[in-house]
XYZ file of C-alpha atoms in Angstrom:
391
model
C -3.351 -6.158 -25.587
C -2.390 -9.791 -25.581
C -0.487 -10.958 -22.112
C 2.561 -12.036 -23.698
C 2.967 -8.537 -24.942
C 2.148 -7.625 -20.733
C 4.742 -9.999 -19.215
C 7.372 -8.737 -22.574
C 6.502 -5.404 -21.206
C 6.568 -5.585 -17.687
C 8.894 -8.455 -16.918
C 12.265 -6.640 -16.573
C 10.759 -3.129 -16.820
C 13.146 -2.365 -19.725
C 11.367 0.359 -22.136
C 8.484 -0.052 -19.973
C 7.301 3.451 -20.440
C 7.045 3.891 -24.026
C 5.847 -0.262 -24.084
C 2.827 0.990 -21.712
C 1.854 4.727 -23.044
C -0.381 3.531 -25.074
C -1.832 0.828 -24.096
C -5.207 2.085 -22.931
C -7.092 -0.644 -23.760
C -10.211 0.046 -21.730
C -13.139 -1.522 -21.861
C -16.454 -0.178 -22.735
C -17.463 3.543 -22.378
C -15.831 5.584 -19.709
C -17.062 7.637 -17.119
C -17.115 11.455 -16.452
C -14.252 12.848 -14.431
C -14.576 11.638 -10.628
C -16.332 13.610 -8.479
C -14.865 14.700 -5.405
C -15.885 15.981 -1.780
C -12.744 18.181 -1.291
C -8.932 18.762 -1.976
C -6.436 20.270 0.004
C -2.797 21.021 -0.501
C -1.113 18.390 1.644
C 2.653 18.238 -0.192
C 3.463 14.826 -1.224
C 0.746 12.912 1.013
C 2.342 9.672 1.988
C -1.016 7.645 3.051
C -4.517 8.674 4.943
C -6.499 6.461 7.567
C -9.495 7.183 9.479
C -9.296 5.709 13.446
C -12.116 3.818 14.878
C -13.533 6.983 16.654
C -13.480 8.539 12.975
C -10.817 11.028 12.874
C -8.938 11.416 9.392
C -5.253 11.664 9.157
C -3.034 11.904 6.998
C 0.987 11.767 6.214
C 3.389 13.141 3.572
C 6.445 12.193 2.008
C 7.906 15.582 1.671
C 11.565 15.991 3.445
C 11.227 19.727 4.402
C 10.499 20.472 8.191
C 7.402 22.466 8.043
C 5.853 19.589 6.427
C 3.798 17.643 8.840
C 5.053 14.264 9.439
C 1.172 13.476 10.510
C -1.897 15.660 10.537
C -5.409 15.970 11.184
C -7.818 16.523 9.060
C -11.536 17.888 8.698
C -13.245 14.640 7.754
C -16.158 16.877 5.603
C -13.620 19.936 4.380
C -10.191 18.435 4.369
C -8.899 21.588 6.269
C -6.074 20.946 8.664
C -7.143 20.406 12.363
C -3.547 19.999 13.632
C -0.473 19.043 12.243
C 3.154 17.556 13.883
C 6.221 18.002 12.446
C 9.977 16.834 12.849
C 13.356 17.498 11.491
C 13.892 17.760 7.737
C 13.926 14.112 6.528
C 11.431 11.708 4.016
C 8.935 10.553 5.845
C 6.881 6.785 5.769
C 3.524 6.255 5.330
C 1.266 6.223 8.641
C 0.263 3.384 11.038
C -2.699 3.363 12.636
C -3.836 1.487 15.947
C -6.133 2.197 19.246
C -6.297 5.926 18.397
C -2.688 7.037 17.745
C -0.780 7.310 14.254
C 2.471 6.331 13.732
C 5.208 7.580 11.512
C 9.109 7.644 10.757
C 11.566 10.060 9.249
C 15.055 9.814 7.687
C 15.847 12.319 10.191
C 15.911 9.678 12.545
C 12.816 9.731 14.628
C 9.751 7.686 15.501
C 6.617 9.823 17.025
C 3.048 8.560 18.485
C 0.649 11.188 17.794
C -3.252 11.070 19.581
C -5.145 10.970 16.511
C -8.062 13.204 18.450
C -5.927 15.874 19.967
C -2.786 16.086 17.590
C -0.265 15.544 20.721
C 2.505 13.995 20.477
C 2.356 10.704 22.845
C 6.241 10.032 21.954
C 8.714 10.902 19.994
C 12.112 8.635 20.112
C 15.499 8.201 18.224
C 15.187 5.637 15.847
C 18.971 5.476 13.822
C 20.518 4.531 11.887
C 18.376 5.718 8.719
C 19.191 9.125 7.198
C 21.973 8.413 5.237
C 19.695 5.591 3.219
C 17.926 6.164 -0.170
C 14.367 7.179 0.590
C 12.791 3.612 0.417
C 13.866 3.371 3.884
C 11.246 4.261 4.972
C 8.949 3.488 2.442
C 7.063 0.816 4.850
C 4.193 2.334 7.086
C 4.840 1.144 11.300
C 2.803 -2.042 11.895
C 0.898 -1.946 15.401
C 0.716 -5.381 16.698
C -0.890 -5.235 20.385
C 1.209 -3.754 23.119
C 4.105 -3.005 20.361
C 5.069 -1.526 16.849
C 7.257 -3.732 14.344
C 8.660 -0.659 11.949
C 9.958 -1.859 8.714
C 13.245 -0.240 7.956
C 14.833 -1.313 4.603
C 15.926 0.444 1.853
C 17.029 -0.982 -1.606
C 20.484 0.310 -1.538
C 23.274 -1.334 0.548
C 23.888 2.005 2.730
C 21.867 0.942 6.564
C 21.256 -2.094 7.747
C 18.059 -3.631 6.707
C 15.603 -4.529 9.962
C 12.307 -5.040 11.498
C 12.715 -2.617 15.020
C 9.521 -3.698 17.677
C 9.200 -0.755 20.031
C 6.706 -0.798 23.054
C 3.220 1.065 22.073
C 3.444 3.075 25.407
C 6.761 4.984 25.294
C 8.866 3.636 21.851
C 11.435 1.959 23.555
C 13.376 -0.955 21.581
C 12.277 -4.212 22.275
C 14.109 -6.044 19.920
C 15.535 -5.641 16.428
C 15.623 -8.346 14.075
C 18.507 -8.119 10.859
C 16.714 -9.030 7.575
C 18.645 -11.109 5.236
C 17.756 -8.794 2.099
C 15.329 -5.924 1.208
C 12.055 -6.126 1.928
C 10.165 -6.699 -1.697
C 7.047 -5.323 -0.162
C 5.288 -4.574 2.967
C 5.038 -7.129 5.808
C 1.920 -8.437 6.694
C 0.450 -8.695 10.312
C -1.009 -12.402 11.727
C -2.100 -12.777 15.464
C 1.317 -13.524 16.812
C 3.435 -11.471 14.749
C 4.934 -10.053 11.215
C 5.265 -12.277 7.936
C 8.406 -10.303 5.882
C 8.193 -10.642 2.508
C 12.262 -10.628 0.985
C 13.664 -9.508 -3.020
C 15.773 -12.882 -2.844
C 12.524 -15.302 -3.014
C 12.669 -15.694 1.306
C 9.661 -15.165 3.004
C 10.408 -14.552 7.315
C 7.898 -15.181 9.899
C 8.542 -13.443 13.404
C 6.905 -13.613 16.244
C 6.016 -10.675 18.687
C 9.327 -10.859 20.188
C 11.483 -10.939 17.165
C 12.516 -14.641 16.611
C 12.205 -15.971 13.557
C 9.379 -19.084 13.871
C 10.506 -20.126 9.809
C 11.740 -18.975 6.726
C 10.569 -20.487 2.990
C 12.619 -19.532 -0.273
C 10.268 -19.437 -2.858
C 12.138 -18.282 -5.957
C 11.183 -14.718 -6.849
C 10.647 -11.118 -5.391
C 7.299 -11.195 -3.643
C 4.426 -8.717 -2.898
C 3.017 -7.132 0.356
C 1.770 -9.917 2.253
C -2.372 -9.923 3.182
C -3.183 -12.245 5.970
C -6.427 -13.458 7.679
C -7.684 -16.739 9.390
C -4.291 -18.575 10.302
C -3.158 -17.953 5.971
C -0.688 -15.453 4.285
C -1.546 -14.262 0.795
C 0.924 -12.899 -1.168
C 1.957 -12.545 -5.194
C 5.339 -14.085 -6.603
C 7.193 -12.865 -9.822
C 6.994 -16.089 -10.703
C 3.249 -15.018 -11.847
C 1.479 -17.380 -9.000
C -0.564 -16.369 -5.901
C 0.704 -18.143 -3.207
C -1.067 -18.989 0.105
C 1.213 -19.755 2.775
C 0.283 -21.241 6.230
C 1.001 -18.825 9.063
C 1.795 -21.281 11.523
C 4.191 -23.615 9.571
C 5.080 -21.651 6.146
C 3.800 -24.416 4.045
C 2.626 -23.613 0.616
C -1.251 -24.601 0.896
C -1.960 -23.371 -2.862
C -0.617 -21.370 -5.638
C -2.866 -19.547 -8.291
C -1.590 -19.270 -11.752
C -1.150 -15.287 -12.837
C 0.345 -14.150 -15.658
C 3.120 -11.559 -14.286
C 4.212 -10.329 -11.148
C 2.373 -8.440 -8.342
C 2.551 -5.027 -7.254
C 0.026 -4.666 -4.378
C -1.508 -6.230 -1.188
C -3.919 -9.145 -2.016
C -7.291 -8.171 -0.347
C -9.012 -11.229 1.667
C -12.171 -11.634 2.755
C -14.002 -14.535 4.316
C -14.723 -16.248 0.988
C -12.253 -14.671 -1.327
C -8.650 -13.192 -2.056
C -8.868 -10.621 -4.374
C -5.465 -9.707 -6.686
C -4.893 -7.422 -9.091
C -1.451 -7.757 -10.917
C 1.345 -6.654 -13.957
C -0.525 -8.495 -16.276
C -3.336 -5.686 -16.377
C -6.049 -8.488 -14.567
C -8.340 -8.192 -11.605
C -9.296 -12.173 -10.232
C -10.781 -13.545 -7.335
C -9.821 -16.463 -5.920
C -11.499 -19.339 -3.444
C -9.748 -18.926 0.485
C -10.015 -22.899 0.456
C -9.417 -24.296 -2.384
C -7.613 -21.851 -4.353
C -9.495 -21.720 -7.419
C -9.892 -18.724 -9.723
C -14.213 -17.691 -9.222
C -14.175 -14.708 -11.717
C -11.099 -12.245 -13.551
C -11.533 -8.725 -15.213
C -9.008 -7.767 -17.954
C -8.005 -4.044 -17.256
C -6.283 -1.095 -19.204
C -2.678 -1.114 -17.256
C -0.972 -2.328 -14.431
C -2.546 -2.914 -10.945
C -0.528 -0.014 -8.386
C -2.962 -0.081 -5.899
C -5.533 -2.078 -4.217
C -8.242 -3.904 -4.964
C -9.323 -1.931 -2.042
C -12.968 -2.572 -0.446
C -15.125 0.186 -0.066
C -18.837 -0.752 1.457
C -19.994 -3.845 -0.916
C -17.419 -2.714 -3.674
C -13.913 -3.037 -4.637
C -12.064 0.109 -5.827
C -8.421 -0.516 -7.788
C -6.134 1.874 -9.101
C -3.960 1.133 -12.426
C -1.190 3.319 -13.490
C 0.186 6.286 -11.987
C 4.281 6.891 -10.886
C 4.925 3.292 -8.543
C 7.761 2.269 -7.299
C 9.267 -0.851 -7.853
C 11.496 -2.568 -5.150
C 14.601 -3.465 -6.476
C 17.042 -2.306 -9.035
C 13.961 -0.838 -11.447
C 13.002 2.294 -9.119
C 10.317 4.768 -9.944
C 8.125 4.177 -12.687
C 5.298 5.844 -14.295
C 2.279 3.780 -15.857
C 0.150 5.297 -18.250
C -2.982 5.617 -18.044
C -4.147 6.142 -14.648
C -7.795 4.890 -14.223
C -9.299 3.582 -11.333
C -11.886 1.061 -11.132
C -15.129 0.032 -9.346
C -16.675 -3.535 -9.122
C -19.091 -5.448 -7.488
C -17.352 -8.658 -5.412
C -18.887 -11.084 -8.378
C -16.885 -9.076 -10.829
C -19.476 -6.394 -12.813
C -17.297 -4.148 -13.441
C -19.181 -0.956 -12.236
C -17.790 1.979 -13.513
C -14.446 2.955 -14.689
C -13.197 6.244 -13.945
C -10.193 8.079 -16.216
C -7.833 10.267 -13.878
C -5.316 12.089 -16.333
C -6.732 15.903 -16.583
C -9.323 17.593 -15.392
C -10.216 18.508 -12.465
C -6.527 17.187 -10.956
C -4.880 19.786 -12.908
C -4.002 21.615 -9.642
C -2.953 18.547 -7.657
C -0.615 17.350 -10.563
C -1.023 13.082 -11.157
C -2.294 11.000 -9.275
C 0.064 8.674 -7.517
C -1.692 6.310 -5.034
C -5.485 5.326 -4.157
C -6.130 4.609 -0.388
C -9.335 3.185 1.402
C -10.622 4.764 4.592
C -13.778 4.750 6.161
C -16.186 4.606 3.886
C -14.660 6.279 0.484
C -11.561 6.590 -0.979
C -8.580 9.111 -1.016
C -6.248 10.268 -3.787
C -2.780 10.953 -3.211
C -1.300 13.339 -5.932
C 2.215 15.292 -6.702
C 0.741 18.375 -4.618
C -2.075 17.470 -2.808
C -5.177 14.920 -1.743
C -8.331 14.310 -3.383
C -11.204 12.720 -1.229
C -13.017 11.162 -3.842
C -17.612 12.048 -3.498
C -18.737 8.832 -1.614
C -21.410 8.600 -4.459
C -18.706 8.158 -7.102
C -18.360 4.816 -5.484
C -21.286 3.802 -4.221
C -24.105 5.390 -6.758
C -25.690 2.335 -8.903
């Protein structure tokens, strides 16, 4: 599929589904169905993690009060170990720092859970949020040392839109900073603080305390911000990948794309990896910029490039959604893929059918430990270890 028909397609989203249903376009043979250590029947699983002492846990989405806000899981047999619920509300993704998970709900509450034990460290009022649309609290809590900056910001004008800190010991409010406009994507963390990424084009850096240190307008919605060694990655609808200075906000290079970006960009010491609208995997050079390799894919990059051991695992397709006025969106097909950091493309792996049948489709690809996790309509998949690693 040629890219002009991608960025006609995927530019303002209009018709996008029928413009993308068939547009498989994949490369080469394909692989048997993924094999996979376990599933369990977690309802509308928001995100996994593992901590550094190894425990798995994971959240859900799901609004209904016996559905656990964060639980525990069996690493080998994704049983439930323990599980912590709140009021009836949509809940965010988890954060995860020095052995506790963190998690909101639009029933208005913030908890701290021990990640070993299941207890509940805290729980505290966080309002005002429930009467939002359910992007609220679409943003996972970001721990940043002795505090956690939650991301509250829907894409409706109904609650105020706002970065909360909140002390790591007991959840009370340090500060709360008003955001200007809805975040476009997640925020990224740097040593000293949050980098907000803004639908109007502005990019925010705080520090720890709240204060804005500068702000850049740089022309188009933006994606969730990856930072690492003093720079802040992050992909503009203006089809670049811009590299931002995290002390001053200048632009130190921009890589030419060929549509917008979805996901976090992945960095590593030599490289930034970004996988975009435009159905394209690329690497880039940290210093100078420069595209090193790119892998033409069958559909839009939703999640990842994710690194897994020596490998990066992406996801294209599945239901994303889009900040903004476009909403939820479903990309067809849903395939996820495996390379080596030069580029070989290792293996690409269909996931429409069998054997997610009973989990319904898959909606989001997460990297923990040492594999990767599949969140579906009805359930997670922990995807065999050998399906990524195996030659």
């Amino acid at each position: 599929m040629p890219s002009m028909t991608r960025r006609d397609a995927l530019g303002v989203f209009a018709g996008v589904v029928g413009g993308l249903a068939g547009c498989a376009g994949l490369r080469g043979e394909r692989s048997p169905p993924i094999r996979r250590s376990w599933y369990t029947g977690l309802r509308k699983p928001s995100s996994v993690a593992t901590t550094g002492a190894g425990h798995l846990i994971a959240g859900s989405h799901s609004p209904f009060r016996d559905r656990p806000i964060v639980a525990g899981l069996d690493i080998q047999t994704g049983e439930s170990t323990w599980t912590v619920t709140v009021a009836k509300g949509e809940k965010s993704p988890i954060g995860v720092g020095d052995g506790r998970a963190y998690a909101i709900s639009k029933a208005e509450t913030m908890v701290a859970v021990d990640a070993s034990t299941g207890d509940t460290v805290w729980q505290r009022p966080l309002a005002p949020i429930d009467d939002a649309d359910p992007g609220v609290v679409e943003f996972a809590p970001i721990p940043l040392g002795d505090r956690i900056v939650v991301p509250i910001s829907g894409t409706e004008d109904d609650v105020p839109d706002r970065l909360v800190g909140v002390a790591r010991a007991d959840g009370e409010t340090l500060f709360t900073h008003p955001l200007p406009a809805s975040l476009s994507g997640a925020p990224g963390a740097t040593s000293g603080g949050v980098i907000a990424p803004l639908v109007d084009g502005r990019v925010l850096s705080l520090d720890r305390t709240g204060t804005v240190e500068w702000t850049r307008e740089l022309g188009a919605a933006l994606s969730a911000v990856g930072a690492a060694d003093g720079t802040a990655y992050l992909g503009a609808a203006t089809e670049e990948l811009l590299a931002l200075d995290t002390a001053s906000g200048s632009v130190a290079w921009r890589g030419s794309l060929a549509n917008t970006v979805f996901t976090r960009p992945l960095v590593t010491e030599e490289r930034v990896y970004v996988g975009g609208a435009d159905y394209t995997l690329r690497a880039f050079d940290v210093a100078s910029g420069q595209q090193v390799w790119r892998d033409d894919l069958g559909n839009a990059v939703t999640h990842g490039p994710m690194q897994v051991g020596d490998r990066l695992v992406t996801l294209v397709g599945g239901t994303h959604r889009i900040r903004g006025p476009s909403g939820t969106i479903p990309f067809s097909p849903t395939v996820l893929y495996i390379h080596e950091q030069d580029g070989t493309r290792v293996r690409t792996i269909p996931l429409e059918g069998r054997p997610f049948e009973d989990g319904g489709s898959v909606e989001w690809a997460h990297a923990a430990g040492e594999t990767v996790y599949l969140g579906h309509t009805f359930g997670l998949t922990r995807v065999a270890p050998e399906a990524i690693n195996d030659a």
